PDB file of C-alpha atoms in Angstrom:
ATOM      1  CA  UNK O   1       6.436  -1.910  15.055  1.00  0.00           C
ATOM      2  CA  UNK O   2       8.759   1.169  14.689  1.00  0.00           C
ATOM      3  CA  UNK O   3      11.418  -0.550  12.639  1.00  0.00           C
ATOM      4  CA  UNK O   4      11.574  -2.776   9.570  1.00  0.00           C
ATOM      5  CA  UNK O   5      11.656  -6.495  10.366  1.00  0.00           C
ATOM      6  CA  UNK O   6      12.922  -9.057   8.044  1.00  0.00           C
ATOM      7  CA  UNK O   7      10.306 -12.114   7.332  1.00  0.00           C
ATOM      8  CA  UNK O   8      12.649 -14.736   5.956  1.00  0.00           C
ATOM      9  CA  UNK O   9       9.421 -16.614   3.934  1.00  0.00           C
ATOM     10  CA  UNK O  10       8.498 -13.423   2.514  1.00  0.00           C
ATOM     11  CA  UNK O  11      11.110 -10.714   1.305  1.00  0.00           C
ATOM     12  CA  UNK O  12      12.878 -13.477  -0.828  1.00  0.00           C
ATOM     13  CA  UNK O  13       9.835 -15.297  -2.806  1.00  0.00           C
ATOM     14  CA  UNK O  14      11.067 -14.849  -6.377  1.00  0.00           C
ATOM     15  CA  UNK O  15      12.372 -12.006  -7.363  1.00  0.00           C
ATOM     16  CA  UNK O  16      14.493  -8.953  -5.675  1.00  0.00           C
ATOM     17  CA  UNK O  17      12.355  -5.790  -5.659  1.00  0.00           C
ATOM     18  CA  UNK O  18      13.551  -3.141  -8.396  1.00  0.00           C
ATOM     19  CA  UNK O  19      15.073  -0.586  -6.536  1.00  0.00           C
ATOM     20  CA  UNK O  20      16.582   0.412  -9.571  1.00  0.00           C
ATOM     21  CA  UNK O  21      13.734   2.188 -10.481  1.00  0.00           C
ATOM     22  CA  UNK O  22      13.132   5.837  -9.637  1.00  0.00           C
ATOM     23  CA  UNK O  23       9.931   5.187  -8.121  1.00  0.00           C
ATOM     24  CA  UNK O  24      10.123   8.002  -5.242  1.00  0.00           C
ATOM     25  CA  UNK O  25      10.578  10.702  -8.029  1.00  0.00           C
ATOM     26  CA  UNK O  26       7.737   8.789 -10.014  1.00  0.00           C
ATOM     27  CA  UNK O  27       5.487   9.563  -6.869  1.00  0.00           C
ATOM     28  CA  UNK O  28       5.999  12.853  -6.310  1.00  0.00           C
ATOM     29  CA  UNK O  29       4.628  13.393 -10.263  1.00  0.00           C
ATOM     30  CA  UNK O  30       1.271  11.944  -8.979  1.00  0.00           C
ATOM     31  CA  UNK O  31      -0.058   8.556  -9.938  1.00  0.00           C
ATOM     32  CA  UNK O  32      -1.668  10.247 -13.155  1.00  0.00           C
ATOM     33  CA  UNK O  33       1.461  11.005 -14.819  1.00  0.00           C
ATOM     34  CA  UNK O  34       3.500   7.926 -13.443  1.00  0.00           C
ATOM     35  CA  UNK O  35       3.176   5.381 -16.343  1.00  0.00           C
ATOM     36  CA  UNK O  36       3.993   8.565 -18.919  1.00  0.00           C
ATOM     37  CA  UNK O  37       7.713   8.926 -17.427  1.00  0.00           C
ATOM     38  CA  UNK O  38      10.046   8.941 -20.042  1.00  0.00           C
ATOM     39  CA  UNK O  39      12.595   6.235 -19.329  1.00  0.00           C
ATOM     40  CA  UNK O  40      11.303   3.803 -16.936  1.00  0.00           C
ATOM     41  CA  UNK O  41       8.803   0.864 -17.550  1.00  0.00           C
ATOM     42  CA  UNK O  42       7.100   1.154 -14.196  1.00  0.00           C
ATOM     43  CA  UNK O  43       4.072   1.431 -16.422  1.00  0.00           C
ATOM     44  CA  UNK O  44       4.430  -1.170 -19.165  1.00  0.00           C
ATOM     45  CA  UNK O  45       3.918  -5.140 -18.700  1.00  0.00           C
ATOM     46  CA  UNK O  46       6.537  -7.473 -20.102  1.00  0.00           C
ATOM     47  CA  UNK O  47       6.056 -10.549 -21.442  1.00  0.00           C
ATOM     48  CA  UNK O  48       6.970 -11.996 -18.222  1.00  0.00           C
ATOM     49  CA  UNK O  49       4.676 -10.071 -16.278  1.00  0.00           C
ATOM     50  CA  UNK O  50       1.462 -11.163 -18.660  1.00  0.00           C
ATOM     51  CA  UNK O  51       2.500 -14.567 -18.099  1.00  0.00           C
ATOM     52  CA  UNK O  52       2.414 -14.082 -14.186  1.00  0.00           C
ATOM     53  CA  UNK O  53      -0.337 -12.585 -14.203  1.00  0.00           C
ATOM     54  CA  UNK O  54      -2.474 -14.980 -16.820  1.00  0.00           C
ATOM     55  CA  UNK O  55      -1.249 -17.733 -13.994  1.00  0.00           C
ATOM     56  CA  UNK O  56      -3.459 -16.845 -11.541  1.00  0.00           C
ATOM     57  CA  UNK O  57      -6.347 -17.698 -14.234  1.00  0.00           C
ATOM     58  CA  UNK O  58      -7.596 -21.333 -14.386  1.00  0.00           C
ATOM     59  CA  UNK O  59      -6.820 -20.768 -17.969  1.00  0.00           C
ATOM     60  CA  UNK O  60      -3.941 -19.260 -18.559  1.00  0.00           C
ATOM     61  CA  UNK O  61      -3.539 -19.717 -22.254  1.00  0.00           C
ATOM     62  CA  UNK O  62      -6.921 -18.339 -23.227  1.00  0.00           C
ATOM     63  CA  UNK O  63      -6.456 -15.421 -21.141  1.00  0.00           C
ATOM     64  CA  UNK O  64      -3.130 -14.758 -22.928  1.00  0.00           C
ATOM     65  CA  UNK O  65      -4.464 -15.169 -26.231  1.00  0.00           C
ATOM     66  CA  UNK O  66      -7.628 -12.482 -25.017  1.00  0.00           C
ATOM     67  CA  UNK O  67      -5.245 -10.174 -24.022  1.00  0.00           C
ATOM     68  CA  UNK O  68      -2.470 -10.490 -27.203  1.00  0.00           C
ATOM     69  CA  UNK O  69      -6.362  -9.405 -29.207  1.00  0.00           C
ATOM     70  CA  UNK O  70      -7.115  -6.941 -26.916  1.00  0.00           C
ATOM     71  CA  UNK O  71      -4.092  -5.304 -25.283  1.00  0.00           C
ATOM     72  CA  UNK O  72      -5.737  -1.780 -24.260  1.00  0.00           C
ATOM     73  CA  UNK O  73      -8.476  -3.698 -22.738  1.00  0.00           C
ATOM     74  CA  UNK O  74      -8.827  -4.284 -18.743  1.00  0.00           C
ATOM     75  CA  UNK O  75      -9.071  -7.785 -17.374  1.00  0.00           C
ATOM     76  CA  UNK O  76     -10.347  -9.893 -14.144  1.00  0.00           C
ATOM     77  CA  UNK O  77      -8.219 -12.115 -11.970  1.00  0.00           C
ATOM     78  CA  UNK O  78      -8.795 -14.106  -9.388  1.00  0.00           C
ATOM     79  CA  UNK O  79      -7.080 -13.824  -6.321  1.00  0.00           C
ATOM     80  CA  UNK O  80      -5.807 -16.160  -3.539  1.00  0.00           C
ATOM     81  CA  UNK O  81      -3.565 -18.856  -5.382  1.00  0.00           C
ATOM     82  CA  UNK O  82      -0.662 -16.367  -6.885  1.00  0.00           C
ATOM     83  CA  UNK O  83      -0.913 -13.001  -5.679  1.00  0.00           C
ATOM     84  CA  UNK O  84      -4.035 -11.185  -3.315  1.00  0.00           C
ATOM     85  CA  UNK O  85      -4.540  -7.404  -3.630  1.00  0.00           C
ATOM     86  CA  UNK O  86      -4.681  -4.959  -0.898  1.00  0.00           C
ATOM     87  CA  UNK O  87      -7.366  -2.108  -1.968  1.00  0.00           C
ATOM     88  CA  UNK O  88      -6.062   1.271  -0.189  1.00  0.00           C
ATOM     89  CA  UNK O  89      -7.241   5.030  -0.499  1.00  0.00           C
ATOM     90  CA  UNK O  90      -4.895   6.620  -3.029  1.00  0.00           C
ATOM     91  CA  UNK O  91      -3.287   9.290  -1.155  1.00  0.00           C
ATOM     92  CA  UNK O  92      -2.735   6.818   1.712  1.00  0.00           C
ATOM     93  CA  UNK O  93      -1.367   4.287  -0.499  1.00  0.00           C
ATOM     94  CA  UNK O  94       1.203   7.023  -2.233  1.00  0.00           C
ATOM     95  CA  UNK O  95       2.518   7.401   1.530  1.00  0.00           C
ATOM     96  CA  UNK O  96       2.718   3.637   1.831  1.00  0.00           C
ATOM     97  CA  UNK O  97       4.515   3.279  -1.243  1.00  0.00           C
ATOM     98  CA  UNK O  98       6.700   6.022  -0.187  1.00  0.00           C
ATOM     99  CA  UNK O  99       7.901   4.059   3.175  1.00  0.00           C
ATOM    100  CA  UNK O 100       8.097   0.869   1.479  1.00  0.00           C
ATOM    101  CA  UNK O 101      10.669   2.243  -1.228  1.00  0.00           C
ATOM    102  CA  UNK O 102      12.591   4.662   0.880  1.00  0.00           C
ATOM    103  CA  UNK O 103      12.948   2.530   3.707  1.00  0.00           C
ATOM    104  CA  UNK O 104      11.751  -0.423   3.235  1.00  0.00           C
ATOM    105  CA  UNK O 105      12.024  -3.461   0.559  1.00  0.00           C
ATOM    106  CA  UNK O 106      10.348  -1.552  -2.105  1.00  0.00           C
ATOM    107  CA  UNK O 107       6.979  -3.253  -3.435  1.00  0.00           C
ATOM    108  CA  UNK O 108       5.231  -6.054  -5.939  1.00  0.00           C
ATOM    109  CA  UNK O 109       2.905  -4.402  -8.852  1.00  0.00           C
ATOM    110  CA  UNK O 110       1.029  -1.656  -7.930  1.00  0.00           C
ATOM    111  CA  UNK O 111      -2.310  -0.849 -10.102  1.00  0.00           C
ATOM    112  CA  UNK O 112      -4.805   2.096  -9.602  1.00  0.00           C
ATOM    113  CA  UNK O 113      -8.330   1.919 -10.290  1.00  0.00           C
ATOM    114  CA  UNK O 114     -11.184   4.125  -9.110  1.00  0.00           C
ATOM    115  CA  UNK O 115      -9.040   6.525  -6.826  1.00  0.00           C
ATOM    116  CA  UNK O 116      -7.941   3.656  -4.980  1.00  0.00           C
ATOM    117  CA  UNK O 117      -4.468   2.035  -4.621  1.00  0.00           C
ATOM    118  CA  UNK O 118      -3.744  -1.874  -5.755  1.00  0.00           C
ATOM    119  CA  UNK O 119      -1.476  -3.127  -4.232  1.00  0.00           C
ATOM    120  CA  UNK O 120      -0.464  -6.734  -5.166  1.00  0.00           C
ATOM    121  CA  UNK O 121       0.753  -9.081  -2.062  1.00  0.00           C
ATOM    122  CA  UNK O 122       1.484 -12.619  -1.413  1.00  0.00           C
ATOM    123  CA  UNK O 123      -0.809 -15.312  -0.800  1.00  0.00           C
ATOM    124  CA  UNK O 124      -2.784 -15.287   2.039  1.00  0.00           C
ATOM    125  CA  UNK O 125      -2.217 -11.529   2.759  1.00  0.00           C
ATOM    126  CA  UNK O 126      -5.652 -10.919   2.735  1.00  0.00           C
ATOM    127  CA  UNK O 127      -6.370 -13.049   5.624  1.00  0.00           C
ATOM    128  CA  UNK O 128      -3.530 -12.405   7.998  1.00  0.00           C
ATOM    129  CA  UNK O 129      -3.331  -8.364   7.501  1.00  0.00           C
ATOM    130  CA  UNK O 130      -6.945  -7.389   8.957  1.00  0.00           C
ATOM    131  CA  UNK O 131      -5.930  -9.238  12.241  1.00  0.00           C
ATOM    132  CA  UNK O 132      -2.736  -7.972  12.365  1.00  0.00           C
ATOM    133  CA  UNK O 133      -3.358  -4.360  11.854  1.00  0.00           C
ATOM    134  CA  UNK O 134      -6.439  -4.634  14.218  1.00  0.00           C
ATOM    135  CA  UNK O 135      -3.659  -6.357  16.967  1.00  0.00           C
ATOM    136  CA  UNK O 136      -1.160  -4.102  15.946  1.00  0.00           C
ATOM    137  CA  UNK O 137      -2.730  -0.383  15.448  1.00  0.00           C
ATOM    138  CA  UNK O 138      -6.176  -0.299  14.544  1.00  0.00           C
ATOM    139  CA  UNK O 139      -7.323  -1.364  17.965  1.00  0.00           C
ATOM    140  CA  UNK O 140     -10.056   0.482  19.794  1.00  0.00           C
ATOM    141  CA  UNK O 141      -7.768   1.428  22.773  1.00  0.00           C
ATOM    142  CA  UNK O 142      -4.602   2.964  20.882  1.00  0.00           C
ATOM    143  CA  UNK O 143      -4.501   6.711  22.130  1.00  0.00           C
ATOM    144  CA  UNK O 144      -2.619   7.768  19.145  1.00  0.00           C
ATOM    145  CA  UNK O 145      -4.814   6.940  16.244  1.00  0.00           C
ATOM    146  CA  UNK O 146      -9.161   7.200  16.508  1.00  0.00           C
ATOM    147  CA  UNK O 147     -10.577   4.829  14.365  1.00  0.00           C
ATOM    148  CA  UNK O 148     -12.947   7.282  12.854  1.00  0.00           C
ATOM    149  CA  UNK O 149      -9.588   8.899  11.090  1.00  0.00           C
ATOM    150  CA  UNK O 150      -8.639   5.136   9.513  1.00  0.00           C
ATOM    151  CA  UNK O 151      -8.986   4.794   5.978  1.00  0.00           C
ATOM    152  CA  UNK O 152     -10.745   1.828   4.395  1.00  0.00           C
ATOM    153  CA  UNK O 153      -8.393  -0.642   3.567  1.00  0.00           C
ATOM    154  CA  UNK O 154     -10.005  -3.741   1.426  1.00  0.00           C
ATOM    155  CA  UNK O 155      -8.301  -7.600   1.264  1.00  0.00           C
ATOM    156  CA  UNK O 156      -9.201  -9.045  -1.492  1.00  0.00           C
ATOM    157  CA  UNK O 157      -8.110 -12.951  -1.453  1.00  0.00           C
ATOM    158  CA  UNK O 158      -9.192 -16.576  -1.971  1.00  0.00           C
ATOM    159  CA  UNK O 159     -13.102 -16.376  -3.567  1.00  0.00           C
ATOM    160  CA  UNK O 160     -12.108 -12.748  -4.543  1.00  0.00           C
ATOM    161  CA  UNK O 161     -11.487 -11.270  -8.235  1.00  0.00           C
ATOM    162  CA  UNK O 162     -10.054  -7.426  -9.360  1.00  0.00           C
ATOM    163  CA  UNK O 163     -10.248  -5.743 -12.239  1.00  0.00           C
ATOM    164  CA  UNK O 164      -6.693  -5.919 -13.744  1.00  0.00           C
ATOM    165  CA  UNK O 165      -5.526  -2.749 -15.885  1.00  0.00           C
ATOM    166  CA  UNK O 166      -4.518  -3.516 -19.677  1.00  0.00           C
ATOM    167  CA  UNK O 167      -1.627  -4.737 -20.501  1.00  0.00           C
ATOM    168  CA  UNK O 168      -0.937  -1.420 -22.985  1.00  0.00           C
ATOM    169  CA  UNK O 169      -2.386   1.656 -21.453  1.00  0.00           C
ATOM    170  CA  UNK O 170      -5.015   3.692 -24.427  1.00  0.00           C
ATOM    171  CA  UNK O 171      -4.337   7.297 -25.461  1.00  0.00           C
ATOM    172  CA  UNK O 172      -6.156   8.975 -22.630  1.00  0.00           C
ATOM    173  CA  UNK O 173      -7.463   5.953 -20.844  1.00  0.00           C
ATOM    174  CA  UNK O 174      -8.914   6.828 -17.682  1.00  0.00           C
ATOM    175  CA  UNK O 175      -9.907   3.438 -16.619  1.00  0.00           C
ATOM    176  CA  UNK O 176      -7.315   1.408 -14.195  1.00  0.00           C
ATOM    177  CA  UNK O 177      -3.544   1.858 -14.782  1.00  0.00           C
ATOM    178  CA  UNK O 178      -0.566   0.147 -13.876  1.00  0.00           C
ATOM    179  CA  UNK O 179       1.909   2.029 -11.330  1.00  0.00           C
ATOM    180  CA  UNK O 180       4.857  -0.664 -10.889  1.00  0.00           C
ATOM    181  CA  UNK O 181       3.813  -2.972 -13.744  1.00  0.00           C
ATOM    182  CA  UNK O 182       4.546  -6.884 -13.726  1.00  0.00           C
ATOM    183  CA  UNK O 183       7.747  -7.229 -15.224  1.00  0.00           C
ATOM    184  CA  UNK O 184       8.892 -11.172 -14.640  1.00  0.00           C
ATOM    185  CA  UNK O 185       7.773 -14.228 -14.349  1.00  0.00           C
ATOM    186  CA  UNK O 186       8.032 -14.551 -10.561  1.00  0.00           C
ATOM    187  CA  UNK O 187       7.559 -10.948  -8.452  1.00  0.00           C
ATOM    188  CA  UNK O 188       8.812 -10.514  -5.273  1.00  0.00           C
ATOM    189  CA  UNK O 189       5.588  -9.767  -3.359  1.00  0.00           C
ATOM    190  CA  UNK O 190       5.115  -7.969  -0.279  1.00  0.00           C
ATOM    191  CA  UNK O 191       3.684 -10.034   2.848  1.00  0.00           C
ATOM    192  CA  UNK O 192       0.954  -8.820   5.302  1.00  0.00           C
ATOM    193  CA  UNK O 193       4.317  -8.365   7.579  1.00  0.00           C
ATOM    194  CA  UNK O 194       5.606  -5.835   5.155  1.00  0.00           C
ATOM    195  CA  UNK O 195       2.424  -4.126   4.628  1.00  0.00           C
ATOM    196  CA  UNK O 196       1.743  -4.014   8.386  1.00  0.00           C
ATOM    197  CA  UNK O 197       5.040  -2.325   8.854  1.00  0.00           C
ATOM    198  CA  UNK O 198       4.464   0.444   6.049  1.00  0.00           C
ATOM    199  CA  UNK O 199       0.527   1.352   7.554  1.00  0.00           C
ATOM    200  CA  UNK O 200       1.994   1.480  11.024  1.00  0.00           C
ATOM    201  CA  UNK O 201       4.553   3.822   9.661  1.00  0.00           C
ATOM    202  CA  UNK O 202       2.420   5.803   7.595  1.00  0.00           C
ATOM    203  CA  UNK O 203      -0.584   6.133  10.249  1.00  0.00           C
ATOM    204  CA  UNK O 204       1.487   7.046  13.200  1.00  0.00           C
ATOM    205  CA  UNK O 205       3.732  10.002  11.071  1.00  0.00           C
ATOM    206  CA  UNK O 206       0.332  11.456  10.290  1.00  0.00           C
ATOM    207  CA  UNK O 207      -1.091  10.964  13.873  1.00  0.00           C
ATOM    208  CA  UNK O 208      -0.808  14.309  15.713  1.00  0.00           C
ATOM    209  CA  UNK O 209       1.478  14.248  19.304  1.00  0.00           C
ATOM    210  CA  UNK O 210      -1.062  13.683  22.224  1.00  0.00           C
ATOM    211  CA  UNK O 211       2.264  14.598  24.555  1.00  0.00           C
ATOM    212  CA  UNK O 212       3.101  18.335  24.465  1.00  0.00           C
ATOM    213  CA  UNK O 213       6.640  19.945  26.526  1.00  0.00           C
ATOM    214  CA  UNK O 214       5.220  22.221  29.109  1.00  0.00           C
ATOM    215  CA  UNK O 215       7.862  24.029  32.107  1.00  0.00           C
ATOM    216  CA  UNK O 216       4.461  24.032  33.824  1.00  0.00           C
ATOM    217  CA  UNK O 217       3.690  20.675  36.197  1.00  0.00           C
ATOM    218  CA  UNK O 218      -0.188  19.335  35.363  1.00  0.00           C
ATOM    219  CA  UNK O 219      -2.941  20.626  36.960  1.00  0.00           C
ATOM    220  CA  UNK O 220      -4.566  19.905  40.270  1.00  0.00           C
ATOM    221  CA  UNK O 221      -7.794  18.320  39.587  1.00  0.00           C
ATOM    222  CA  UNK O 222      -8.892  18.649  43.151  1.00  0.00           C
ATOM    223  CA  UNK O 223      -7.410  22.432  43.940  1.00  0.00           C
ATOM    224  CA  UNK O 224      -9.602  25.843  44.839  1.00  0.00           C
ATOM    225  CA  UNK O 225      -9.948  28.396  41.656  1.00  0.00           C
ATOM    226  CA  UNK O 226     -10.373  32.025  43.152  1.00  0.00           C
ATOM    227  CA  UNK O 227     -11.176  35.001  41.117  1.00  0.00           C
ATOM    228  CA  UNK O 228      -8.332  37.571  41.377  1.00  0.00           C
ATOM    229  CA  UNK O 229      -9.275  39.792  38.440  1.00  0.00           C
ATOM    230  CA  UNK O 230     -10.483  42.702  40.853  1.00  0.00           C
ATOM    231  CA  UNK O 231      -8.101  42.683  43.704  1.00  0.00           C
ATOM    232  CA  UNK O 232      -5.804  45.815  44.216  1.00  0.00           C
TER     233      UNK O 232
END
């Protein structure tokens, strides 16, 4: 896949992706310093986001009510019925976010936790992606990418729960964070089409050329090597 591909069922499941927010400038500050930009709310949960994300609870009122007692504290949600979390490396995430907002449809909520990347998706990502990217560019026989180079990508989906970060971030909390908080009631979400799309596009730019320009034609496997070094 070298360009981006519309997927009518997923790029307009509630709603539009907020490309009004600087979130390419936001990256370049680091994920550390992204929730502390002064005037954006990547960082910061609305009302409507809580809600969204208390939905995917089989209580959702308790779990509001926890969290309006105890806004700086994490939470765990399960995935599979509305959103499932793709669990990438951080740096390899930042370049994924990077292709998705530049050129592509931008992205759902986006969480960090433990050096890693969360990035929230649409049902049943997490069990179409693996297959795809395996099918697609994490295949044993692609020339252009060894699989010992791959990062670990995790799918976390039905049966599956992730630590959520607070809904208000603490003075010098150094647990998980939000990145692109939850900020309506219905998020447009990435699908494993989408996501597929920005790790082709990030592991291929990073792959190094296996085709160099020579003005020389290729060797002769089967041709005589002399010695000329002494001749006069």
């Amino acid at each position: 896949m070298t360009a981006w591909l519309r997927d009518e069922t997923t790029l307009h499941t509630g709603a539009a992706p907020r490309h009004g927010v600087d979130i390419l400038a936001a990256l370049r500050d680091g994920p550390d310093r992204l929730p502390e930009r002064a005037g954006d709310r990547v960082g910061q949960v609305t009302p409507s986001g809580a809600a969204w994300l208390a939905g995917a609870s089989a209580y959702p009122r308790t779990t509001l009510a926890r969290w309006e007692a105890h806004p700086t504290t994490a939470g765990v949600l399960p995935c599979g019925s509305s959103f499932d979390v793709v669990n990438v490396p951080a740096l390899f995430g930042r370049r994924m976010l990077e292709q998705l907002w530049a050129e592509g449809p931008g992205s759902g909520p986006v969480a960090t936790h433990r050096g890693r990347l969360l990035l929230f998706a649409a049902p049943g990502t997490a069990q179409r992606l693996p297959s795809l990217l395996s099918w697609e560019e994490w295949g044993t026989g692609h020339p252009r990418v060894p699989r010992a180079s791959l990062p670990a990508l995790l799918c976390h989906g039905t049966g599956d729960a992730v630590t959520v970060p607070p809904l208000v971030a603490g003075p010098g909390a150094g647990g998980p964070r939000w990145l692109v908080a939850p900020d309506t009631r219905n998020p447009w979400l990435p699908g494993p089409d989408v996501l597929l799309w920005a790790c082709v596009r990030v592991t291929r730019s990073a792959a190094p050329s296996t085709t160099g320009n020579s003005i020389f034609p290729p060797a002769d496997p089967g041709a005589n090597v002399y010695d000329v070094s002494r001749r006069r």
